[in-house]
Coordinates of C-alpha atoms and ligand atoms in Angstrom, one line a residue:
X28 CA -12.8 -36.5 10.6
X29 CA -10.1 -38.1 8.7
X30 CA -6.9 -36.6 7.5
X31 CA -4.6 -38.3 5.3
X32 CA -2.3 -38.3 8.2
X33 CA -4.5 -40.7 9.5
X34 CA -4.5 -44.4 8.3
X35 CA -8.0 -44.1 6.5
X36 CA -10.2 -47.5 7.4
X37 CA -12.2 -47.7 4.4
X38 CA -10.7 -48.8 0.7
X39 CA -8.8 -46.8 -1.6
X40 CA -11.7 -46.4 -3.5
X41 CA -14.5 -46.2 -1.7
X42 CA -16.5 -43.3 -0.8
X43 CA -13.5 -41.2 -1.9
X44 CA -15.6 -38.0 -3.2
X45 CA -13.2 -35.0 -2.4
X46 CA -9.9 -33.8 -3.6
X47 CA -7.4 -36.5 -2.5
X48 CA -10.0 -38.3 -1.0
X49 CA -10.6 -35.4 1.3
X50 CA -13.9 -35.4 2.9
X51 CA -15.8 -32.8 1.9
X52 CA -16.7 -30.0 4.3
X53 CA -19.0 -27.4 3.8
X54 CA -18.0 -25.4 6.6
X55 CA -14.3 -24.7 5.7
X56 CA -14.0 -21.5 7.8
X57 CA -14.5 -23.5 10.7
X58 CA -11.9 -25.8 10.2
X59 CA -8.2 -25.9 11.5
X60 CA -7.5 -26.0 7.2
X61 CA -4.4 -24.3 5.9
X62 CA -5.6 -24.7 2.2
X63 CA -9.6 -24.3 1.0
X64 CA -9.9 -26.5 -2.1
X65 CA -13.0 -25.0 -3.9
X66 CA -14.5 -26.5 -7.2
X67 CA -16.4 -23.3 -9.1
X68 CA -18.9 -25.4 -11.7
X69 CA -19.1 -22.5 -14.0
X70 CA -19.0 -22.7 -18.1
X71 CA -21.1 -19.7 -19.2
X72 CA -18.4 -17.5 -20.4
X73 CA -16.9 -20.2 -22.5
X74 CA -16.8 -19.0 -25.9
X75 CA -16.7 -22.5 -27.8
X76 CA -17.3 -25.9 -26.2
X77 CA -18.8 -25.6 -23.0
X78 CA -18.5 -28.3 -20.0
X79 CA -15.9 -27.0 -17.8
X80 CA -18.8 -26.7 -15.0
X81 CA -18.1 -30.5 -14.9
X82 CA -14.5 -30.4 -14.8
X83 CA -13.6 -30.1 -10.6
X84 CA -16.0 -33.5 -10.3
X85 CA -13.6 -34.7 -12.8
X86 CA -10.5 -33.7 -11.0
X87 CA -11.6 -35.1 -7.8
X88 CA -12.3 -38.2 -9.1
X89 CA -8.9 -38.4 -10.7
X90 CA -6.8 -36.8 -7.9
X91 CA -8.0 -40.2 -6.4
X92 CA -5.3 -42.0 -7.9
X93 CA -2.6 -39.3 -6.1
X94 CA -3.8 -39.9 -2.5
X95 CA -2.1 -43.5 -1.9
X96 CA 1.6 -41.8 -2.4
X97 CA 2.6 -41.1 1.3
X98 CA 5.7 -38.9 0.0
X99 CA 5.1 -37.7 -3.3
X100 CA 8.1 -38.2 -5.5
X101 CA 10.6 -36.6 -6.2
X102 CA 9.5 -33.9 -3.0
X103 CA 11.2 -35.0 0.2
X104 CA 8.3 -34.5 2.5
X105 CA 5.4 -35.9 3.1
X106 CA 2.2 -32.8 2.4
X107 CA -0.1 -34.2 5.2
X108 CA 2.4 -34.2 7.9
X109 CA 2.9 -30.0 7.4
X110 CA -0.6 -28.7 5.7
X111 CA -4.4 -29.2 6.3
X112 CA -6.5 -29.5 3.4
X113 CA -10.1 -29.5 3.3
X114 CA -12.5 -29.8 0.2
X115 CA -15.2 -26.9 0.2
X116 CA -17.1 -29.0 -2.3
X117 CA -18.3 -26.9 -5.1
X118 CA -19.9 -23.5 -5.5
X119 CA -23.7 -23.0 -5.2
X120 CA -24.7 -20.4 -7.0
X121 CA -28.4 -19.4 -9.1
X122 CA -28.0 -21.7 -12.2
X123 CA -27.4 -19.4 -15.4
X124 CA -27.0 -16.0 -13.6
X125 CA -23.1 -15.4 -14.2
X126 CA -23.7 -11.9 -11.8
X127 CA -24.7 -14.2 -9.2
X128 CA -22.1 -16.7 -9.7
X129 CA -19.0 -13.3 -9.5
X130 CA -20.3 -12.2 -6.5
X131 CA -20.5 -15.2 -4.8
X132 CA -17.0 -16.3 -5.7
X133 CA -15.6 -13.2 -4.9
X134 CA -17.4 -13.4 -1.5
X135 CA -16.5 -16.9 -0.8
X136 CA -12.9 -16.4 -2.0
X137 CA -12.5 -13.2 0.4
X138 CA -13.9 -15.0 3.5
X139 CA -11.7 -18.1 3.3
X140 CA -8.3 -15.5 2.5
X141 CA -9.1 -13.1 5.6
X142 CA -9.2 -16.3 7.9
X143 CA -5.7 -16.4 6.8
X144 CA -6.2 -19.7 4.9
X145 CA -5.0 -20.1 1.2
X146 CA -7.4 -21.1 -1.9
X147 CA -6.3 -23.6 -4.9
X148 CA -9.6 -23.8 -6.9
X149 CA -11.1 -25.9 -9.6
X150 CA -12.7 -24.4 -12.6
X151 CA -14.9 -24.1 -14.6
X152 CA -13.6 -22.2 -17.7
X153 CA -10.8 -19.3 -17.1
X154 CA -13.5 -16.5 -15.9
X155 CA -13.7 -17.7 -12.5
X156 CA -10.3 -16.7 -12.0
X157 CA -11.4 -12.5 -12.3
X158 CA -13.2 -12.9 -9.0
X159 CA -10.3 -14.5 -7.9
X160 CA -8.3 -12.3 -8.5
X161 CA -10.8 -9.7 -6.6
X162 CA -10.6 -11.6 -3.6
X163 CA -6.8 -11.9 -3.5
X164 CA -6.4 -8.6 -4.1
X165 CA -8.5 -7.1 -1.1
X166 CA -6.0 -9.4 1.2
X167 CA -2.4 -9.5 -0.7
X168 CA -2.6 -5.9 -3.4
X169 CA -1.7 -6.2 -6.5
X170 CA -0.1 -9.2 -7.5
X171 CA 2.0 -10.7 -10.2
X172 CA 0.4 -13.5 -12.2
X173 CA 2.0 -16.3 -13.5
X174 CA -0.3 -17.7 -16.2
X175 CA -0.1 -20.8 -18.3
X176 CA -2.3 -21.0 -21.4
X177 CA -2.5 -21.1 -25.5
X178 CA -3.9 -17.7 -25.0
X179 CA -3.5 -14.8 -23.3
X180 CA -7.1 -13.8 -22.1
X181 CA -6.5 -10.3 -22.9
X182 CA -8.8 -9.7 -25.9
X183 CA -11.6 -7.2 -24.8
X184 CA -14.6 -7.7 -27.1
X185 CA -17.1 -9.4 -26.4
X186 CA -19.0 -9.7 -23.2
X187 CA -18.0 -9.1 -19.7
X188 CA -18.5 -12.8 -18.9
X189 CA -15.8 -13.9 -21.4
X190 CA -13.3 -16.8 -20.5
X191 CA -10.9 -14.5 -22.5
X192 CA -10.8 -11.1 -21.0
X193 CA -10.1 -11.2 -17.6
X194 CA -6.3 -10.7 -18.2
X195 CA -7.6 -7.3 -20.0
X196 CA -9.7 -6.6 -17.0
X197 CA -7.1 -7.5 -14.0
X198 CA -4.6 -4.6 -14.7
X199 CA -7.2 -1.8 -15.5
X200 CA -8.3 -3.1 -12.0
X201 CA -5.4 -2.9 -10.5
X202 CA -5.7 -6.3 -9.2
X203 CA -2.2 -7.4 -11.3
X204 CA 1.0 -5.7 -12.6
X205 CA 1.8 -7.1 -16.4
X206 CA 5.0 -5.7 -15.8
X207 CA 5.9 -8.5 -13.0
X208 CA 4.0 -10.8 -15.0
X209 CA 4.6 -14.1 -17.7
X210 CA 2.4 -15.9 -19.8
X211 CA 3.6 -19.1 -20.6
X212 CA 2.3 -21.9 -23.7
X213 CA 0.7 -18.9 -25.7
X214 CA -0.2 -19.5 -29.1
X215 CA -2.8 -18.1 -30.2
X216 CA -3.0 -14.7 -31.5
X217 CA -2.1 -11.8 -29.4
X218 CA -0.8 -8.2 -29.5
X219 CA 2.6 -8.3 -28.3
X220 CA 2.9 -3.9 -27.4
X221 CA -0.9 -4.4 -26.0
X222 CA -1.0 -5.4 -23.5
X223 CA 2.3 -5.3 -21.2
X224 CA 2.9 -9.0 -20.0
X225 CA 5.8 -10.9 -20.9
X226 CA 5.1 -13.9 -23.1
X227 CA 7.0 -17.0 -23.3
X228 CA 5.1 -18.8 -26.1
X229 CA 4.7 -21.9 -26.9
X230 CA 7.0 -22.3 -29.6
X231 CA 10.0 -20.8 -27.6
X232 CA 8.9 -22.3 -24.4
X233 CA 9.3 -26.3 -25.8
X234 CA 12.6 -25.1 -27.1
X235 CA 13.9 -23.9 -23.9
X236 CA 14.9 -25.8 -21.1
X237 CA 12.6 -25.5 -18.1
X238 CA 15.2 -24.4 -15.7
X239 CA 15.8 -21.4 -18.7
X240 CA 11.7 -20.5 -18.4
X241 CA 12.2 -20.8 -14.2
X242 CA 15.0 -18.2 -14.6
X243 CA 12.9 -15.9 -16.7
X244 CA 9.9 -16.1 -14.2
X245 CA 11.9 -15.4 -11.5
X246 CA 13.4 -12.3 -12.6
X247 CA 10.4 -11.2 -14.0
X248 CA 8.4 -11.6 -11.0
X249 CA 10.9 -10.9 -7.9
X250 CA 9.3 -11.5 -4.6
X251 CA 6.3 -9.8 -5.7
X252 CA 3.0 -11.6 -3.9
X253 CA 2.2 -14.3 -7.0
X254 CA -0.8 -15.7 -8.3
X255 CA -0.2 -19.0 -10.4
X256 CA -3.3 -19.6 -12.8
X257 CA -3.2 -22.6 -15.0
X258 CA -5.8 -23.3 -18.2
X259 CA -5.1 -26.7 -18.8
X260 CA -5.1 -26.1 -22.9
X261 CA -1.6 -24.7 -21.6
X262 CA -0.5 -28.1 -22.4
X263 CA -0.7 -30.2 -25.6
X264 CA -3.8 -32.0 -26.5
X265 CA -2.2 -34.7 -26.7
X266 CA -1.5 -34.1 -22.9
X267 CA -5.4 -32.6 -22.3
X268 CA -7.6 -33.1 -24.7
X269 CA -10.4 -32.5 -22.8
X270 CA -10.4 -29.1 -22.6
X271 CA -13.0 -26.3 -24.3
X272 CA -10.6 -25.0 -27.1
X273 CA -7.4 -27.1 -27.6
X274 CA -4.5 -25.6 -29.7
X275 CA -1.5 -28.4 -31.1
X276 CA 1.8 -27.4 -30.1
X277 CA 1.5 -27.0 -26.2
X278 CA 4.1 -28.0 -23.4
X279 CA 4.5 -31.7 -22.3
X280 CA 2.9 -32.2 -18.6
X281 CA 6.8 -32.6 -17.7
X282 CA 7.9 -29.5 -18.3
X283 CA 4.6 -27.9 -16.9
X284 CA 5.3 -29.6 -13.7
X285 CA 9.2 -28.8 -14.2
X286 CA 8.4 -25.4 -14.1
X287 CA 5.5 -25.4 -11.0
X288 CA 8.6 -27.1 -8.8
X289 CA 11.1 -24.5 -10.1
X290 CA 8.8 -22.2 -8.3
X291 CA 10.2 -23.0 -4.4
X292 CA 11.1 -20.0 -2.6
X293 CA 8.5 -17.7 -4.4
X294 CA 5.9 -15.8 -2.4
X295 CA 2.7 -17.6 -3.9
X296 CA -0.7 -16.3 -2.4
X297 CA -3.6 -17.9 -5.2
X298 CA -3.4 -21.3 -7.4
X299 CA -6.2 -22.3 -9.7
X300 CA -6.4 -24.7 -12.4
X301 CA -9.1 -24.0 -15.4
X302 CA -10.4 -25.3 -18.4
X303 CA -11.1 -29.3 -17.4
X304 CA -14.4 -30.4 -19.6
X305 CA -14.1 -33.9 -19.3
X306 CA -16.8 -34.4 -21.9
X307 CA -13.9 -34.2 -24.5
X308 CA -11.6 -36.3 -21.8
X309 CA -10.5 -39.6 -22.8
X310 CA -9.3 -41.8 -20.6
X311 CA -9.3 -39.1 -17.6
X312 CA -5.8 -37.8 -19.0
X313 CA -7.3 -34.3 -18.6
X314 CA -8.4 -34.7 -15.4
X315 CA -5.6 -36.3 -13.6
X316 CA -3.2 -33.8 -15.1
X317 CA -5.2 -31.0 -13.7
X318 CA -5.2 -32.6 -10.0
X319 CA -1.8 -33.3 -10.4
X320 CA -0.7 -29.8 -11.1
X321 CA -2.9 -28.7 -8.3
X322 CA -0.9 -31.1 -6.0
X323 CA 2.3 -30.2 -7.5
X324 CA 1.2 -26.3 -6.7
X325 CA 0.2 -27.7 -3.2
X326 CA 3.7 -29.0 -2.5
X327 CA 5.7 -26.0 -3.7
X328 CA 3.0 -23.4 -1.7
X329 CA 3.3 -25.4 1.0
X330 CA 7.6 -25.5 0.7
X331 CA 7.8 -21.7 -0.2
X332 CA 5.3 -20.4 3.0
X333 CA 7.9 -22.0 5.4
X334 CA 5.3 -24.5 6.7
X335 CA 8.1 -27.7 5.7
X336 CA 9.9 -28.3 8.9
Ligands
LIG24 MN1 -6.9 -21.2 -23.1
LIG25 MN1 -7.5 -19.3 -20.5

């Protein structure tokens, strides 16, 4: 099998079908992986435009464009020489049964964790990352959860299979504590004594320097076992447009990736990035910011879990 360590004997381009030009591998318990890379083709709890089934095919094929950087600036190591990646593919689940589909990410998700490898994941819209959640939880407890959005997923009408309750759900399940926990881009509305997280909205968080947001993260989290989740309406539409329900106002991609670095040293144990639907893309902007900020999470994992010698 090829790793990027290895000098790859085909093009750049050619018959480059996983993450980073990852082949894909079905059988990722198997493997010597560090990281699982899992795309989870699921829209059926979006509640406006759907396509965010197709967005880890989009983020693939964008991501690419990442894989020819040996040393990923401005990082000063090289992530193939230190962690094994493999790409799962994506999913399988019964088409339209959203039951199905939580139990077998929850299922999937627990397997890979308890053979002590890690999980960044693909979505789908923002529900996949409840089972998610599950999973972690069963290996790591309860977690705190760093979440960038325009809203904070923690309304609780509606249907079970909602892309914006399972930050309603995940405390009453014990699976995360809002009081070690930041929202970051909100703006949308939200009920500031309801629910218990700490928002940095979007407003206050494009004022603020990004070393000022990394500050308030850090003290709000502590060395608490961290889950990062990332909708990609987080950032401006103008940075992702093709996403399910954009919002103006967002954060530039710099200061989202400003803040992902800022997280070194932290005790992360899940990254996923949400929301792609690259029906609304133009130009692939969504998709390659969303398999950049799955690198960038990859990098600063892979710093913070010691594995950088
Ligand atoms: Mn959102
Ligand atoms: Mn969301």
């Amino acid at each position: 099998m090829t790793t990027m360590a290895e000098k790859p004997d085909y093009s750049l381009f050619s018959n480059a079908f996983g993450y980073l030009r990852q082949p894909l591998d079905f059988r990722p318990l198997e493997s010597d992986a560090d990281v699982v890379v899992i795309g989870l083709p699921f829209d059926m709890a979006t509640t406006g435009r759907s396509g965010g089934r197709m967005g880890p095919r989009a983020i693939r094929n964008a991501s690419v464009n990442l894989a020819w950087e040996e040393k990923r600036w401005p990082w000063n190591f090289r992530l193939a020489d230190y962690v094994k990646i493999v790409d799962a593919g994506d999913l399988v689940y019964n088409c339209g049964d959203a039951e199905d589909f939580t139990a077998r990410v929850e299922a999937f998700a627990t397997k890979v964790l308890e053979s002590g490898k890690s999980l960044l994941s693909f979505g789908g819209d923002h529900f996949v990352t409840l089972p998610l959640l599950r999973a972690h939880h069963k290996v790591h407890g309860t977690m705190a959860l760093l979440h960038f959005d325009a809203h904070t997923d923690t309304y609780s009408q509606g249907s079970k299979y909602d892309h914006g309750t399972m930050f309603y759900h995940a405390p009453k399940e014990g699976l995360v504590d809002p009081a070690h926990s930041v929202q970051v881009g909100i703006r949308t509305e939200y009920n500031p004594e309801g629910h218990g997280y700490q928002v940095i909205d979007a407003a206050t968080a494009n004022e603020l320097s990004s070393d000022d947001i990394i500050r308030q993260i850090r003290e709000r989290v502590g060395d608490m076992p961290l889950y990062v989740t990332f909708d990609i309406d987080c950032l401006d539409p103008c940075y992702a447009p093709g996403t399910g329900t954009p919002v103006i106002g967002g954060l530039t991609s710099d200061k989202a990736l400003k803040i992902i670095r800022g997280l070194q040293g932290m005790n992360i144990v899940g990254m996923d990035v949400v929301e792609v639907a690259p029906a609304y893309d133009s130009a692939e902007i969504t998709a390659l910011a969303g398999a950049t900020l799955g690198l960038e999470m990859l990098h600063v994992w892979a710093d913070s879990k010691g594995l950088v010698k």
